mmCIF file of C-alpha atoms in Angstrom:
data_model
loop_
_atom_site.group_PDB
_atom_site.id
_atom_site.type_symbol
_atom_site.label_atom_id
_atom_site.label_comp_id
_atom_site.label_asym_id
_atom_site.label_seq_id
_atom_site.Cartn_x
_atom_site.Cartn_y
_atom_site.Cartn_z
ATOM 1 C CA UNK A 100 141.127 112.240 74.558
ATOM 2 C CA UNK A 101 138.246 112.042 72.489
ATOM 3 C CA UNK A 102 136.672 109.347 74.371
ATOM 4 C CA UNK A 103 136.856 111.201 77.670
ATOM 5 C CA UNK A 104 135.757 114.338 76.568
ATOM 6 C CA UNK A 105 132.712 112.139 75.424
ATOM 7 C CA UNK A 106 131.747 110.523 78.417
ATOM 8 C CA UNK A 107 130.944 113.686 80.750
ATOM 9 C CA UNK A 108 128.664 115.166 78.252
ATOM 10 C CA UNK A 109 126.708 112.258 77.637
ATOM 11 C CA UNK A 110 126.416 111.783 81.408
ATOM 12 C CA UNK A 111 125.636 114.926 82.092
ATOM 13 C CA UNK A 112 122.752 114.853 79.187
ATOM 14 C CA UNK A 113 121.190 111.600 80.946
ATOM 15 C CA UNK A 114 121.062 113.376 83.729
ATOM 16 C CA UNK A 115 119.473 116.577 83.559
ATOM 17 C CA UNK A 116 116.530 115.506 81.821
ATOM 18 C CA UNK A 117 115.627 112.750 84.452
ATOM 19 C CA UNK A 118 116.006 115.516 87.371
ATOM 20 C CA UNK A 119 114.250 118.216 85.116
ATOM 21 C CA UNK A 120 111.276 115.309 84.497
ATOM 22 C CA UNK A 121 111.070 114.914 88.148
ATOM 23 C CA UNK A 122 110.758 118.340 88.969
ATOM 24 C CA UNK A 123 108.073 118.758 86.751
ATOM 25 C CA UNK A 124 106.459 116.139 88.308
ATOM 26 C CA UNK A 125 106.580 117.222 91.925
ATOM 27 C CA UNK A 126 105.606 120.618 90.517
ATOM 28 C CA UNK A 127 102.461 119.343 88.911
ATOM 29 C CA UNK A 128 101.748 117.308 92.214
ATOM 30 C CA UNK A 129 102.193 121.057 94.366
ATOM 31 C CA UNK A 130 99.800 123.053 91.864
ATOM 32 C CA UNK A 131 97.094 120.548 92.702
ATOM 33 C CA UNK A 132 95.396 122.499 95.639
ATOM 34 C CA UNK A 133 93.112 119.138 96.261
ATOM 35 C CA UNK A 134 96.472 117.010 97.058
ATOM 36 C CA UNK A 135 98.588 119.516 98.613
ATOM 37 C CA UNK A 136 95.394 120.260 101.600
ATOM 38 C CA UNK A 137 94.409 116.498 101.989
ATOM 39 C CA UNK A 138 98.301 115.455 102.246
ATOM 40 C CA UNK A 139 98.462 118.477 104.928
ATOM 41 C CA UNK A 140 95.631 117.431 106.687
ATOM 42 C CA UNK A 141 96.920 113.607 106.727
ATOM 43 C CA UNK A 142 99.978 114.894 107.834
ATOM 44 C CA UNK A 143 98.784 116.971 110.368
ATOM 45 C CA UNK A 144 96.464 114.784 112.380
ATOM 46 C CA UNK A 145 99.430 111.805 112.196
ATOM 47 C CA UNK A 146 101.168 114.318 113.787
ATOM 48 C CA UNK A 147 99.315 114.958 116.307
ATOM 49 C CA UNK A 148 98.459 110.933 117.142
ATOM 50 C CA UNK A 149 102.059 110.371 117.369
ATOM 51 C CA UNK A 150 102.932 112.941 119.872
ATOM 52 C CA UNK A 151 99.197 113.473 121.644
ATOM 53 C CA UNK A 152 100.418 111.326 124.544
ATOM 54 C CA UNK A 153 103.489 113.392 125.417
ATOM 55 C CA UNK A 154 101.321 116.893 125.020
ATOM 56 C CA UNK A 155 98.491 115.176 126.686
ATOM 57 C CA UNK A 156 98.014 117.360 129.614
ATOM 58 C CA UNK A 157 96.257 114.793 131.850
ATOM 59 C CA UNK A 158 96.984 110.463 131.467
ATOM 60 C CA UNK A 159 94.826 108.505 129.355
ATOM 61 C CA UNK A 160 93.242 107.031 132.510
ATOM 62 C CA UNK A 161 93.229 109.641 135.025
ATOM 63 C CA UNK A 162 90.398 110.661 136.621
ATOM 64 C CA UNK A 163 90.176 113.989 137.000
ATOM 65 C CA UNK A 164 86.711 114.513 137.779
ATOM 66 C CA UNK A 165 83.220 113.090 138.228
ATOM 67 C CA UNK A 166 81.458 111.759 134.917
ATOM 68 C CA UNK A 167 80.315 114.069 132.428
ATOM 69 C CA UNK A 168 82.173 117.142 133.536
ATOM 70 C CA UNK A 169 82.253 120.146 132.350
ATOM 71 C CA UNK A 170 86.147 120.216 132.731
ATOM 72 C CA UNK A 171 89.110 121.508 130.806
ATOM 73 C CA UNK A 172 88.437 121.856 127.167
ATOM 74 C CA UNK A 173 86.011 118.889 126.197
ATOM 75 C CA UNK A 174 84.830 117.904 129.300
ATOM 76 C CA UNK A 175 85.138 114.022 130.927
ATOM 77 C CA UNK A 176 84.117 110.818 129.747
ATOM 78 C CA UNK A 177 81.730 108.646 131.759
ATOM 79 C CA UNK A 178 84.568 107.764 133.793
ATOM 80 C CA UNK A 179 85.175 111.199 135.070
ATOM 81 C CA UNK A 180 88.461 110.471 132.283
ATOM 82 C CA UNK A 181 89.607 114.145 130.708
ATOM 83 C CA UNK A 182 87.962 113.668 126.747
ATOM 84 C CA UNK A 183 90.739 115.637 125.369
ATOM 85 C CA UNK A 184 93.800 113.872 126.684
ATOM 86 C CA UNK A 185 92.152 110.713 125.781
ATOM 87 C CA UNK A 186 91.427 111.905 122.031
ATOM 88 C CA UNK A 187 95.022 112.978 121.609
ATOM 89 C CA UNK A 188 96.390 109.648 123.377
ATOM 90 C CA UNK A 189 93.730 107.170 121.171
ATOM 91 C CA UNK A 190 94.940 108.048 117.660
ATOM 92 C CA UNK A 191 97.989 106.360 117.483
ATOM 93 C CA UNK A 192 96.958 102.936 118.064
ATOM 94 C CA UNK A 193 94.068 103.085 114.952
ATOM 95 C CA UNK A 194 96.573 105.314 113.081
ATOM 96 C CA UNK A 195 98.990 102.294 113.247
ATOM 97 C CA UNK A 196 96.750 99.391 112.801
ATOM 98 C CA UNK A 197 95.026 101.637 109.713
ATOM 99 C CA UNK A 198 98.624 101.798 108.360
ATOM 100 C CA UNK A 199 99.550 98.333 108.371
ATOM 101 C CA UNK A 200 96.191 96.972 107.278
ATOM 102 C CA UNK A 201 96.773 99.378 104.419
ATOM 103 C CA UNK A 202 100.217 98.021 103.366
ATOM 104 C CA UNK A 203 99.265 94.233 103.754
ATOM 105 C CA UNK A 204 96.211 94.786 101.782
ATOM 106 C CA UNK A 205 98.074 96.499 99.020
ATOM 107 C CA UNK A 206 100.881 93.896 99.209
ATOM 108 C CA UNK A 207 98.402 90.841 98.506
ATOM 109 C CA UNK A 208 95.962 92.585 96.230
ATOM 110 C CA UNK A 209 98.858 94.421 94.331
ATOM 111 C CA UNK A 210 100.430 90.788 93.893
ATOM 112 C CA UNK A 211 97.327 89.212 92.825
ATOM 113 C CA UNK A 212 96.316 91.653 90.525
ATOM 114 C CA UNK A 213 99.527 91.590 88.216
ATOM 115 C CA UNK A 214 100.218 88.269 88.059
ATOM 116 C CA UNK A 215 96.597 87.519 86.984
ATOM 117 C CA UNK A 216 97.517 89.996 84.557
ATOM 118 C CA UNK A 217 101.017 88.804 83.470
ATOM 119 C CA UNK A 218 99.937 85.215 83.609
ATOM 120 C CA UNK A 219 96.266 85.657 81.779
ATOM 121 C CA UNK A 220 94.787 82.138 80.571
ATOM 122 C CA UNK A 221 93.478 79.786 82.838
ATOM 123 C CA UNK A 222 95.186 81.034 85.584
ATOM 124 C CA UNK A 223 93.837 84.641 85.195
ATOM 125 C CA UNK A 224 90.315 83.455 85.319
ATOM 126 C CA UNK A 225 90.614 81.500 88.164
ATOM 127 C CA UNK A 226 92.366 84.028 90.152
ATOM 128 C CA UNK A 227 89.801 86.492 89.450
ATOM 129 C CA UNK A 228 86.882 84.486 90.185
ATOM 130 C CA UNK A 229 88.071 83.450 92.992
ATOM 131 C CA UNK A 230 88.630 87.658 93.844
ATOM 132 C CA UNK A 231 84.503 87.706 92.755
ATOM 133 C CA UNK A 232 83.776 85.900 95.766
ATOM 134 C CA UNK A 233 85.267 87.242 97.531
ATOM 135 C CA UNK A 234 84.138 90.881 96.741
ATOM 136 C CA UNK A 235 80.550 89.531 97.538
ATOM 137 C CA UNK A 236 80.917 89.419 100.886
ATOM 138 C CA UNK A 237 80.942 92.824 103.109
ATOM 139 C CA UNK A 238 84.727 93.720 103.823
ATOM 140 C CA UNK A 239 84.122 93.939 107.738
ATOM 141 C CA UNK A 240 82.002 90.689 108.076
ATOM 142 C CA UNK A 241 85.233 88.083 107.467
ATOM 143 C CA UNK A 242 86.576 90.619 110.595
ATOM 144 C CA UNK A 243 83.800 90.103 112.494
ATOM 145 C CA UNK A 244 83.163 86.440 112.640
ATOM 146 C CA UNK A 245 87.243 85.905 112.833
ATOM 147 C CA UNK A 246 87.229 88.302 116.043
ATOM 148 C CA UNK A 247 83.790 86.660 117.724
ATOM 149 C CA UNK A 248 86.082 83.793 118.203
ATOM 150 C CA UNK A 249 89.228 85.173 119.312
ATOM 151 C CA UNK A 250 89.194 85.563 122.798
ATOM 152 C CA UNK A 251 91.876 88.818 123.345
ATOM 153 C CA UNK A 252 92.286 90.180 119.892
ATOM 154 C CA UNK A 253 95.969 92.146 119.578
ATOM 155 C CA UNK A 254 96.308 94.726 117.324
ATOM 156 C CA UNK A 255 98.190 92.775 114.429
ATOM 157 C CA UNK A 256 95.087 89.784 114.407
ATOM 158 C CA UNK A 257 92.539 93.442 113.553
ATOM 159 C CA UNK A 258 95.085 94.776 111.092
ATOM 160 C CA UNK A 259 95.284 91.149 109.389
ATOM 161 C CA UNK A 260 91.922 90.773 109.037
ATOM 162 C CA UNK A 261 91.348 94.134 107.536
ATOM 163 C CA UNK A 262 94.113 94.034 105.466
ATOM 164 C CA UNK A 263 92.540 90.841 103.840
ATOM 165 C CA UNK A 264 89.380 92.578 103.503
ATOM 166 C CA UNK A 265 91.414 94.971 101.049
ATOM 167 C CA UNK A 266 92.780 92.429 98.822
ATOM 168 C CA UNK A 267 90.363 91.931 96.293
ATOM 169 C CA UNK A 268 89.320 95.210 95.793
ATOM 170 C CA UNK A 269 92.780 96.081 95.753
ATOM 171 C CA UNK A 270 94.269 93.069 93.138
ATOM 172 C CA UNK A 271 91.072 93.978 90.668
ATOM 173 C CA UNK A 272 92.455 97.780 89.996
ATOM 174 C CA UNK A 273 95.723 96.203 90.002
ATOM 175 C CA UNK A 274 94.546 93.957 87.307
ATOM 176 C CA UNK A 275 92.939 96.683 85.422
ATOM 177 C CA UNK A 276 96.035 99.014 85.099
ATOM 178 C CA UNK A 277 98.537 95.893 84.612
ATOM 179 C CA UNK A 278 96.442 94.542 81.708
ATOM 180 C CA UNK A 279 97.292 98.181 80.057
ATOM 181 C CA UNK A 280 100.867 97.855 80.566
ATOM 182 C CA UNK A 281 101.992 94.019 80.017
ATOM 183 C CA UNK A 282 101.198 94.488 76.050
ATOM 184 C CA UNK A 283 103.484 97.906 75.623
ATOM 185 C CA UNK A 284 106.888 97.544 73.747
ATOM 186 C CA UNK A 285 108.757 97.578 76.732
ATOM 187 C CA UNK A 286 107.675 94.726 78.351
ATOM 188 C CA UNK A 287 108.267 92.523 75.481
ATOM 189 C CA UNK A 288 111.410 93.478 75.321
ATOM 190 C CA UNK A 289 112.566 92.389 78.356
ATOM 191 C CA UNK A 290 111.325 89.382 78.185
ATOM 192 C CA UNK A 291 113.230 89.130 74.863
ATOM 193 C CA UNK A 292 116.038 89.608 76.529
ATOM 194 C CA UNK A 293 115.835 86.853 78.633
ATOM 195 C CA UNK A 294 114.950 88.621 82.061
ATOM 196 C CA UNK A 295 112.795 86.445 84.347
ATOM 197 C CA UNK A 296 109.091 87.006 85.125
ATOM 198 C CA UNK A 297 109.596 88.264 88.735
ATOM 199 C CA UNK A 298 111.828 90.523 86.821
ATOM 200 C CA UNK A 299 110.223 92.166 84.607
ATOM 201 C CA UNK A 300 107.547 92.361 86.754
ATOM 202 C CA UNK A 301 109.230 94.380 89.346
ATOM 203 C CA UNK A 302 111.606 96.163 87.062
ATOM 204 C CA UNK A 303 109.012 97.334 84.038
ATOM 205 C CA UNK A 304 105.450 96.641 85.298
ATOM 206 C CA UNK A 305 105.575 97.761 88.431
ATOM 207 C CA UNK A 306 107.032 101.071 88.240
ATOM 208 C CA UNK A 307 104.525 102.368 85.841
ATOM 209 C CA UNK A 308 101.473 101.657 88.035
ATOM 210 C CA UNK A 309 102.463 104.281 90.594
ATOM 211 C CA UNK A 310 99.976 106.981 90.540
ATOM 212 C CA UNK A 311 97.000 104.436 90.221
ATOM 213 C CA UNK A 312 98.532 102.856 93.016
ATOM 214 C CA UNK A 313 99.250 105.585 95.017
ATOM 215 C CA UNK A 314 95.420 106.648 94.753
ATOM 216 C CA UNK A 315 94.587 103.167 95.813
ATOM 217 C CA UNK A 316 96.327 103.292 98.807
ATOM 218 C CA UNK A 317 94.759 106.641 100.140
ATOM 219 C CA UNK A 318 91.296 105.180 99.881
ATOM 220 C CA UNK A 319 92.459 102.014 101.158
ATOM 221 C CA UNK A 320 94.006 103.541 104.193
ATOM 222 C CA UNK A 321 90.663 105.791 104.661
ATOM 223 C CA UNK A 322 88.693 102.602 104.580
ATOM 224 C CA UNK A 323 91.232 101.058 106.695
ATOM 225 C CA UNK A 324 90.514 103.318 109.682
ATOM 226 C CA UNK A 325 87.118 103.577 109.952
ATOM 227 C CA UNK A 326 87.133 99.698 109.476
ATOM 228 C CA UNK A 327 89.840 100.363 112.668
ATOM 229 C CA UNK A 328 87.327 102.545 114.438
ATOM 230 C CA UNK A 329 83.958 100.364 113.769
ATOM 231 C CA UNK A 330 85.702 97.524 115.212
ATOM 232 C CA UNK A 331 86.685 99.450 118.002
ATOM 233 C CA UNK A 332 83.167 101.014 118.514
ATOM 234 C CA UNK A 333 81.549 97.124 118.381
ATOM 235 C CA UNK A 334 83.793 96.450 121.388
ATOM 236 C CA UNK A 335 86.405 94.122 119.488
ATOM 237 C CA UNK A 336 89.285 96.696 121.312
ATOM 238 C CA UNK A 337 92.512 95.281 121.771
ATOM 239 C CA UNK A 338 93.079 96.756 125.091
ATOM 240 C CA UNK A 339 88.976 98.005 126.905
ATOM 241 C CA UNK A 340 90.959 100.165 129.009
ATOM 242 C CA UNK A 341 92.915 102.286 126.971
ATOM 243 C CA UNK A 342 92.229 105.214 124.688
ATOM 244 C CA UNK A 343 90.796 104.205 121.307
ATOM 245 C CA UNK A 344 88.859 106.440 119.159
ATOM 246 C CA UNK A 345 86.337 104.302 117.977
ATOM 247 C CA UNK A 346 85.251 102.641 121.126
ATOM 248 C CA UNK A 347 85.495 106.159 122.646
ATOM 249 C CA UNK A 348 82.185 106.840 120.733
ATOM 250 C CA UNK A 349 80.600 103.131 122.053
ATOM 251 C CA UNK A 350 81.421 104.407 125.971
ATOM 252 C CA UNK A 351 80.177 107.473 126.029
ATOM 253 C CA UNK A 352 77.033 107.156 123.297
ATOM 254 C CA UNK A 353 74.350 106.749 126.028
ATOM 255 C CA UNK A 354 75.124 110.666 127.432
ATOM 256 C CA UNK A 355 75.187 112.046 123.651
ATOM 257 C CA UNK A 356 72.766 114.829 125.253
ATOM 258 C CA UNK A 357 74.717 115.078 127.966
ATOM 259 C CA UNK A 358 78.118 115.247 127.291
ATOM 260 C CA UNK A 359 78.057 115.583 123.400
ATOM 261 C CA UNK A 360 81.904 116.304 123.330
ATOM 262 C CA UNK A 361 83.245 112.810 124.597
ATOM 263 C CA UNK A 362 81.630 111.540 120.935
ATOM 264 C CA UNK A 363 81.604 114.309 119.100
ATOM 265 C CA UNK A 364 85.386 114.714 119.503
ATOM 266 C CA UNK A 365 86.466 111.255 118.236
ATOM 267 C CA UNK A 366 84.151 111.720 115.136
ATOM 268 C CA UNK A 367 85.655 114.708 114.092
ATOM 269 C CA UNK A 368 89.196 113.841 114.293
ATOM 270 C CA UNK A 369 88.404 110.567 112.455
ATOM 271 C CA UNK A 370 85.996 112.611 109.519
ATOM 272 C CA UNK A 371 88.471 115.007 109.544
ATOM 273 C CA UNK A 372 91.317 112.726 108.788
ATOM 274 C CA UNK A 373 89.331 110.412 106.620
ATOM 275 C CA UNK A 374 88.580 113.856 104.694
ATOM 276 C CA UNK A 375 92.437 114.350 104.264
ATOM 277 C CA UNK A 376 93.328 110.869 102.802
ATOM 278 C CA UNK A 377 90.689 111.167 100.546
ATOM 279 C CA UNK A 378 91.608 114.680 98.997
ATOM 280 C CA UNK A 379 95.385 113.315 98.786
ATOM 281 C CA UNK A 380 94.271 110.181 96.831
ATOM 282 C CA UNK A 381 91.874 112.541 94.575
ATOM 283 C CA UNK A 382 94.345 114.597 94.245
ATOM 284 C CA UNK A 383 96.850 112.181 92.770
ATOM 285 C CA UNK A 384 94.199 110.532 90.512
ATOM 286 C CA UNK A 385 93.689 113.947 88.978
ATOM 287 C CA UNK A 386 97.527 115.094 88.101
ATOM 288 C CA UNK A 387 98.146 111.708 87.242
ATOM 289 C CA UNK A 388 95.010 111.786 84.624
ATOM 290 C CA UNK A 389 95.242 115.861 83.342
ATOM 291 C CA UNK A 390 98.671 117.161 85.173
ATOM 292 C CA UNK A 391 97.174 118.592 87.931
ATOM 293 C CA UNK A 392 94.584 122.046 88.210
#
């Protein structure tokens, strides 16, 4: 009797203060004007590159009138192609080559980072000197000398390469906030207990790196698309006749005068969007440091 009288109560008294921590956690995250506008705005313009081609109101390669146009909203490309359908059709191709350089970049990095950290000695050093040279060198010139020799780059080769790019910068804040964490209590602990490296890496390490992390990965991802879009705009596209922001600007640059719209467009969506990730990463790297404004 006594036991199971017991057992509810403690239950119950694990659980309400883990869902009463996390609800003081999401409210700290939704007092923080800075994060709740920049995740809006992310969300927003994902949104809209998502379902632009199915609100489109003309195709993505429809002429619908002679070059430089005044027609519809923005006026046409120098194509006679409707700027506006092509905007709303282009952003889901850099959104999702942005997105999965992002991730692969945060994967490696993230991975290099703590076991440089975990490890330390000899194999610490190494791996970060190795990450030193590899910060020297400008994060879109491995893309571009990779891409001058591809013939047809696809859209998985571009998100590779800039994914890569990522990496070190990625694996040296990874480094930084693991080397704060590997020393606590905690850690040692577990590996008292017997539980393997990949372990306690996964199960104690990582989980206490998220809101560095989680900051990383908005910059990376605003890096990551106008990496997307500056490939684009240098004519490495993985498809020259479709709709793609960044080589949007490279087609119609010559007619800036004339048609300011078919490059003025693309560059505000992107700004605007690069805008938004950064506020959401600020705006986790401020609750995360002083609980939020």
């Amino acid at each position: 009797m006594t036991s199971s009288s017991v057992g509810p109560s403690t239950t119950a008294m694990a659980v309400v203060p883990a869902a009463t921590a996390r609800g003081a956690t999401l409210r700290r995250y939704l007092k923080s004007r800075r994060l709740v506008f920049g995740l809006s705005v992310t969300v927003l313009i994902t949104l809209l590159a998502i379902v632009g081609p199915w609100i489109a109101p003309h195709g993505e390669n429809d002429i619908v009138d002679k070059p430089f146009a005044p027609f519809g909203l923005f006026g046409t490309d120098y194509l006679g192609q409707d700027v506006f359908s092509r905007v709303l059709a282009g952003g889901r191709s850099i959104l999702l080559t942005s997105l999965v350089a992002t991730i692969i970049g945060l994967v490696a990095g993230i991975l290099i980072g703590v076991v440089a950290a975990y490890a330390g000695g000899w194999l610490d050093e190494a791996l970060m000197r190795l990450n030193d040279v590899a910060l020297a060198f400008p994060q879109i010139l491995l893309a571009l000398l990779v891409l001058a020799a591809v013939t047809e780059p696809t859209w998985w080769v571009i998100a590779l390469l800039v994914g890569i790019s990522h990496a070190p910068r990625v694996a040296r804040v990874a480094r930084g906030v693991a080397l704060g964490i590997v020393p606590r209590d905690f850690v040692t602990s577990a590996e008292a207990l017997g539980e393997s490296r990949l372990r306690v890496i996964l199960a104690e390490v990582l989980p206490n790196m998220n809101a560095p992390l989680l900051a990383e990965a908005g910059l990376r991802l605003t890096y990551s698309i106008g990496m997307v879009a500056g490939i684009g705009f240098l004519g490495f596209s993985t498809n020259p006749g479709a709709a793609d922001w960044g080589q949007m600007i490279n087609e119609n640059r010559l007619a800036l005068l004339v048609q300011p719209w078919a490059v003025l467009l693309p560059v505000i969506i992107i700004g605007i969007f690069t805008i938004g990730t950064n506020l959401l990463a600020d705006g986790v790297t401020q609750v995360a440091g002083n609980g939020g404004e």
